Amino acid sequence: MEQLPILSLITYSPLAGAVILFLWANASPRAARWVALVASSISFLLSIGMLIAFDPQRSGMQFTETFEWLPELGIAYRLGVDGISAPLVGLTTLLTLIAVIASWEPIRHRVREYYITLLLLATGMLGVFVSLDLFLFYVFWEIVLIPMALIIGVWGSANRVYAAVKFFLYTLAGSLLMLVGIVALYQEYFQRTGVRTLDVLELAQGHYSQTFQFWAFLAFFLAFAIKVPMWPFHTWLPDAHVEAPTAGSVILAGVLLKMGGYGFLRFNLPLFPDASRAWAPAIVVLSVIAILYGALMALVQRDFKKLVAYSSVSHMGFVTLGIFALNQPGLSGAMVVMLSHGFVTSALFLIVGILYERAHTRELAVFGGLARNMPVFTAFFGLFAFASLGLPGLSGFVGEFLALLGGFRAYRWAGVLGTAVVILAAWYMLRVFQRVALVRAPGEPPDPDDPELRLAAAHGVPPVAGGGDVEHPPLDPRTFPDVNWREALTLAPLALLTVWVGVYPLPVLRMIESTLAALLATVTGTGL
Amino acid sequence: MPLRLAAPEWSLLVPPLIIVGTIVLLLAIDALVSRPSARLMLGIAIAGHVLALGSLATIDWSRGATTFGASYRADWFALVVALVALVAGLLSVLVSAGYTESGLEPGGIGQAEYLSLLLFSVLGTLIVGAAGDLIVLLLGLETSAVAVYALTAFARRRITSVEGALKYFLLGAFATAILIYGMAWMYGLTGSIVLSDISHTLRTVVTPGQPLDPALLLALLLLTVGLGFKIAAVPFHMWTPDAYQGAPTPVSAYMSVVPKVAGFAAMARILVQGLQPLSERWVDLLAALALVTMVYGNVVAIAQRDLKRMLGYSAIGHTGYMLAGLAAFTTGQPGDRSVGSVLFYLFAYAFMNIGAFGIIAWLQERGLGTTLDDVAGLASRAPLAALMMAIFMLSLMGMPPLLGFYAKYYVILALIEAGQLWLAVAIVVMSAVSAFFYLRVVTRMYFEEPAGTWQPARTPLLGLGLVVMAGVTLALGLVSGPILELAQRWPTALT
């Protein structure tokens, strides 16, 4: 094909940056930051170009690249994107760029190595989304593991090594089973057709027996379920998030979890349609548990970051609910929730990171009253908190509404339960917003003009201060400076996207629609 | 009838003869020159390997030519075994550079003796790979093994070295005895020592699905047990951890690979070529051995604190994976990936395992020990060394896109194509288990602060060797096609 290999360029421009930094042994931290910024910007701009050139009317693969790699085994270098992967590629390059900027000041030791790792991670993630060969996909899927574990383990907080190893072993165990599934699928297809191939699109044409589908579905499912993560495979996630540096959490929540949802859409549904239908009720049950469990756990957290981490479990429950509702609103909802979660939760992790930079703690009880001295911060925080709890007009609402609609159509009880849980989300999100931005900080003297205090005094009730038992030494959040230009730069694009998708989701829906319709047709045999 | 001796076809013997010539040269220089320079000796050993590797190109392997009757064969299988053995030998020489000079072992290490023994072992492995009958095979196997027994004891003033060697030697001799006994039975039953004749005779007496003649079964068991000792399959592995830990580190590197190459080559020659009509039996036998071997090696490795010992147990685990590859044998027709996957695995294993031991030798030269504590914080002290060690560890674990992943992938592919799904799943589960101990090395290197003192040392050859091994481990997987293709031509040689 005589066209620009744009997907390869997007995928490998971060890698090129990593190689430059690797070879440039005495690069100063400043130089390392700039190299990473340039590399991730190039990747980002190219992906914008790709999204603009993307034809939403077509359901097939676009920008495909193919060349032989190990022909004897049917392995080839095949890339391409459709309506499912193209937006995720865009999300990945954007969040990588944001992660580079967000690490600018917080990362102070081994800066060069840090950016090498981060850029390597970016290439791995992009490769996952653009690969159309199962072997290639698996290679990228596993490449992601090492840099992520390093980012947690080297640049994380106190308990980092434990979290890094746990993350690594969990996801490795899952993906190794997928490897067996891949080889079994390859062999099964060969026996049916006499063709050796690992081409995802071609493999999806084989009609496999029920028994084979049942087991192969399970092998793939476990790898993706751990990545999403679905309850009860989620236990690595809170640890990983809490210990990771801010940019690590951003990437983890924004992109890595999406790899699981993407895996379901790209592999489980089209390759094993019968098994997908058979397993769907069980997975919907797990999804509803995840939604409920994540929200309840978020409710009781005292650590800000852990709260956001558990809310992730809950949000990703909507994704799996939407996917395995196996209808059009469900699938669209799942895609939009994935994107929206990428904007909103990543932004919330940035918010936590900004607070941590100032207070060196994430304990919710020490904060309070930030609205007064950090108005810009509070505005951003408020926006993302509302988006996270699913306020209409923001991106979270669109996705969750569609996912729940799909869930409701397929399993009435799941829709009802899921909708009820949204109230919990409002509860924990509003509470944390109030705690951090509005009420008085524990170290702060009471304001004599506070009407609430006067009222309390009049009734003989002791004045209420925030917090309760605080383990952290008292600090005065009123001294915190507001967000600087660099922090604002990381939050602004996410805020924009959150509002845009919330108000005018049509372009996004249009982009994913025809691909999802085709996918649905293969799974249910009906189409939209 | 007058005895007529056919002249051997010398052209087929060029690679082993080059090795023999190198050995003679090394010993001659040592005897004639009063204090030969270590660099010169190393240079000769390296040149010998390189020449022998180059000479492989002069032979037409596709012909499957034989000489000395049918005792020596030059076929595809012999080529790949020779390739792996020579590459592994060359890498081992590179890893030895510096260590032998550094005076790390009490009493020092004699360059000429050390290098010539190493070459002897490579020579033995070449012969095993090319063996056409049981006697030549045994000769090759023992040439390879006896040299390694001596190498293990090379740090003769260190008790652990002598102890490891003694254990290795006694059990190895025991294994040889069992092997010879098995060969004797096989000869008695079939009336031939030539592998292809044995196969031919067996085909006429064995009917598939019928119970086996007990005598034949006994011969098969004796052969399997004898070979099992050579490759350190459980439960015949007892010598491995002590020998690996006790031997000088470059020797550990060497013996983790080349004797294994010899052992698996012997196994393929005997079982696949000679006893193919019995494959129904030995496939099950090997599958069972593979399972216990990989489980035992990987599980016990978790408890090890000494890196050399850990790699010793992990080597047992890898033996299990390779045995599984052999157990994927189905028909011996083109398309059967069993032996090919094992050959590729050995090739990959040479780079990553010698590399891992090389890093340990490199650390020892800098005054550190061989335990897990000694690698702590290596990443901040020597980033490149840590990176290379991480590459080796992750490759041994089977992480894509590293070479070890491809090796495991081909074995798994062979197993699934042979319908042995359970063994493929076992490999996968054991890979996850092995992640515990390989990853521990990586986490200690990267996530901890350095401890202990650090002496500067300069060994460019070792450094070069390590960079080559790490580079190959990192990148060769992407272009593994040609080697794999070469390895997959084995059916024309063995059937």
Tab-separated table of N, CA and C in Angstrom, chain A residues 424-480:
chain	number	residue	atom	x	y	z
A	424	LEU	N	-25.051	6.327	45.013
A	424	LEU	CA	-23.868	6.176	45.864
A	424	LEU	C	-22.718	7.020	45.320
A	425	ALA	N	-22.585	7.022	43.994
A	425	ALA	CA	-21.508	7.800	43.387
A	425	ALA	C	-21.668	9.276	43.745
A	426	ALA	N	-22.904	9.751	43.663
A	426	ALA	CA	-23.148	11.145	44.038
A	426	ALA	C	-22.761	11.369	45.498
A	427	TRP	N	-23.094	10.424	46.311
A	427	TRP	CA	-22.809	10.544	47.735
A	427	TRP	C	-21.312	10.692	47.984
A	428	TYR	N	-20.508	9.728	47.466
A	428	TYR	CA	-19.085	9.817	47.824
A	428	TYR	C	-18.381	10.968	47.122
A	429	MET	N	-18.811	11.273	45.905
A	429	MET	CA	-18.119	12.342	45.183
A	429	MET	C	-18.430	13.706	45.790
A	430	LEU	N	-19.713	13.919	46.105
A	430	LEU	CA	-20.069	15.213	46.690
A	430	LEU	C	-19.424	15.357	48.062
A	431	ARG	N	-19.365	14.270	48.794
A	431	ARG	CA	-18.787	14.347	50.122
A	431	ARG	C	-17.313	14.726	50.049
A	432	VAL	N	-16.607	14.102	49.095
A	432	VAL	CA	-15.184	14.404	49.027
A	432	VAL	C	-14.975	15.830	48.514
A	433	PHE	N	-15.870	16.278	47.643
A	433	PHE	CA	-15.751	17.671	47.169
A	433	PHE	C	-15.972	18.634	48.326
A	434	GLN	N	-16.999	18.333	49.107
A	434	GLN	CA	-17.299	19.191	50.256
A	434	GLN	C	-16.126	19.202	51.225
A	435	ARG	N	-15.622	18.019	51.498
A	435	ARG	CA	-14.547	17.860	52.460
A	435	ARG	C	-13.299	18.663	52.041
A	436	VAL	N	-12.963	18.573	50.771
A	436	VAL	CA	-11.718	19.174	50.324
A	436	VAL	C	-11.878	20.658	50.048
A	437	ALA	N	-12.969	21.026	49.413
A	437	ALA	CA	-13.059	22.392	48.910
A	437	ALA	C	-13.845	23.323	49.820
A	438	LEU	N	-14.826	22.773	50.516
A	438	LEU	CA	-15.754	23.690	51.172
A	438	LEU	C	-15.543	23.833	52.666
A	439	VAL	N	-15.628	22.746	53.426
A	439	VAL	CA	-15.664	22.923	54.880
A	439	VAL	C	-14.330	23.412	55.404
A	440	ARG	N	-14.342	23.761	56.654
A	440	ARG	CA	-13.175	24.323	57.313
A	440	ARG	C	-12.129	23.236	57.531
A	441	ALA	N	-10.871	23.588	57.340
A	441	ALA	CA	-9.806	22.624	57.583
A	441	ALA	C	-9.605	22.445	59.077
A	442	PRO	N	-9.131	21.297	59.505
A	442	PRO	CA	-8.993	21.035	60.934
A	442	PRO	C	-8.034	21.995	61.623
A	443	GLY	N	-7.005	22.423	60.908
A	443	GLY	CA	-6.029	23.282	61.545
A	443	GLY	C	-6.430	24.755	61.568
A	444	GLU	N	-7.583	25.024	61.016
A	444	GLU	CA	-7.972	26.412	60.769
A	444	GLU	C	-8.834	26.924	61.930
A	445	PRO	N	-8.598	28.173	62.424
A	445	PRO	CA	-9.453	28.677	63.508
A	445	PRO	C	-10.852	28.975	62.984
A	446	PRO	N	-11.854	28.847	63.842
A	446	PRO	CA	-13.224	29.091	63.373
A	446	PRO	C	-13.421	30.548	62.944
A	447	ASP	N	-14.246	30.724	61.960
A	447	ASP	CA	-14.544	32.058	61.458
A	447	ASP	C	-15.718	32.606	62.261
A	448	PRO	N	-15.524	33.701	62.977
A	448	PRO	CA	-16.606	34.199	63.838
A	448	PRO	C	-17.855	34.598	63.057
A	449	ASP	N	-17.682	34.905	61.760
A	449	ASP	CA	-18.849	35.333	60.982
A	449	ASP	C	-19.615	34.179	60.366
A	450	ASP	N	-19.106	32.941	60.557
A	450	ASP	CA	-19.758	31.801	59.936
A	450	ASP	C	-21.162	31.629	60.514
A	451	PRO	N	-22.189	31.767	59.666
A	451	PRO	CA	-23.570	31.685	60.192
A	451	PRO	C	-23.852	30.325	60.809
A	452	GLU	N	-23.234	29.313	60.251
A	452	GLU	CA	-23.494	27.973	60.777
A	452	GLU	C	-22.998	27.857	62.214
A	453	LEU	N	-21.812	28.439	62.433
A	453	LEU	CA	-21.230	28.384	63.772
A	453	LEU	C	-22.084	29.158	64.768
A	454	ARG	N	-22.555	30.318	64.333
A	454	ARG	CA	-23.386	31.120	65.225
A	454	ARG	C	-24.657	30.369	65.601
A	455	LEU	N	-25.189	29.708	64.594
A	455	LEU	CA	-26.400	28.931	64.822
A	455	LEU	C	-26.129	27.815	65.829
A	456	ALA	N	-24.972	27.139	65.622
A	456	ALA	CA	-24.628	26.041	66.509
A	456	ALA	C	-24.432	26.561	67.924
A	457	ALA	N	-23.754	27.709	68.039
A	457	ALA	CA	-23.491	28.268	69.370
A	457	ALA	C	-24.803	28.619	70.072
A	458	ALA	N	-25.730	29.149	69.282
A	458	ALA	CA	-27.012	29.550	69.862
A	458	ALA	C	-27.750	28.356	70.448
A	459	HIS	N	-27.535	27.176	69.861
A	459	HIS	CA	-28.219	25.986	70.357
A	459	HIS	C	-27.370	25.179	71.310
A	460	GLY	N	-26.177	25.704	71.638
A	460	GLY	CA	-25.323	25.002	72.591
A	460	GLY	C	-24.654	23.772	72.036
A	461	VAL	N	-24.541	23.667	70.708
A	461	VAL	CA	-23.880	22.515	70.099
A	461	VAL	C	-22.415	22.888	69.865
A	462	PRO	N	-21.463	21.991	70.170
A	462	PRO	CA	-20.056	22.332	69.898
A	462	PRO	C	-19.831	22.501	68.401
A	463	PRO	N	-18.958	23.449	68.023
A	463	PRO	CA	-18.738	23.718	66.598
A	463	PRO	C	-18.152	22.501	65.876
A	464	VAL	N	-18.618	22.304	64.671
A	464	VAL	CA	-18.177	21.153	63.905
A	464	VAL	C	-16.979	21.539	63.043
A	465	ALA	N	-15.909	20.810	63.196
A	465	ALA	CA	-14.790	20.981	62.264
A	465	ALA	C	-14.676	19.705	61.460
A	466	GLY	N	-13.977	19.791	60.383
A	466	GLY	CA	-13.867	18.614	59.523
A	466	GLY	C	-12.996	17.547	60.145
A	467	GLY	N	-13.098	16.379	59.595
A	467	GLY	CA	-12.058	15.398	59.860
A	467	GLY	C	-12.312	14.387	60.925
A	468	GLY	N	-12.229	14.759	62.147
A	468	GLY	CA	-12.192	13.739	63.187
A	468	GLY	C	-10.742	13.443	63.477
A	469	ASP	N	-10.418	12.159	63.645
A	469	ASP	CA	-9.033	11.838	64.019
A	469	ASP	C	-8.114	11.986	62.812
A	470	VAL	N	-7.126	12.799	62.934
A	470	VAL	CA	-6.192	13.065	61.856
A	470	VAL	C	-4.827	12.533	62.264
A	471	GLU	N	-4.280	11.645	61.437
A	471	GLU	CA	-2.975	11.094	61.782
A	471	GLU	C	-1.845	12.019	61.341
A	472	HIS	N	-2.133	12.790	60.335
A	472	HIS	CA	-1.110	13.658	59.773
A	472	HIS	C	-0.942	14.885	60.653
A	473	PRO	N	0.281	15.398	60.811
A	473	PRO	CA	0.444	16.644	61.569
A	473	PRO	C	-0.387	17.744	60.939
A	474	PRO	N	-0.939	18.626	61.740
A	474	PRO	CA	-1.850	19.636	61.196
A	474	PRO	C	-1.135	20.526	60.189
A	475	LEU	N	-1.814	20.825	59.083
A	475	LEU	CA	-1.253	21.785	58.148
A	475	LEU	C	-2.377	22.707	57.733
A	476	ASP	N	-1.984	23.835	57.236
A	476	ASP	CA	-2.990	24.835	56.920
A	476	ASP	C	-3.171	24.921	55.412
A	477	PRO	N	-4.238	24.347	54.900
A	477	PRO	CA	-4.428	24.329	53.449
A	477	PRO	C	-4.614	25.727	52.874
A	478	ARG	N	-4.840	26.712	53.739
A	478	ARG	CA	-5.032	28.062	53.193
A	478	ARG	C	-3.747	28.616	52.599
A	479	THR	N	-2.622	27.988	52.973
A	479	THR	CA	-1.358	28.496	52.437
A	479	THR	C	-1.026	27.896	51.071
A	480	PHE	N	-1.825	26.931	50.628
A	480	PHE	CA	-1.506	26.275	49.353
A	480	PHE	C	-1.687	27.240	48.192
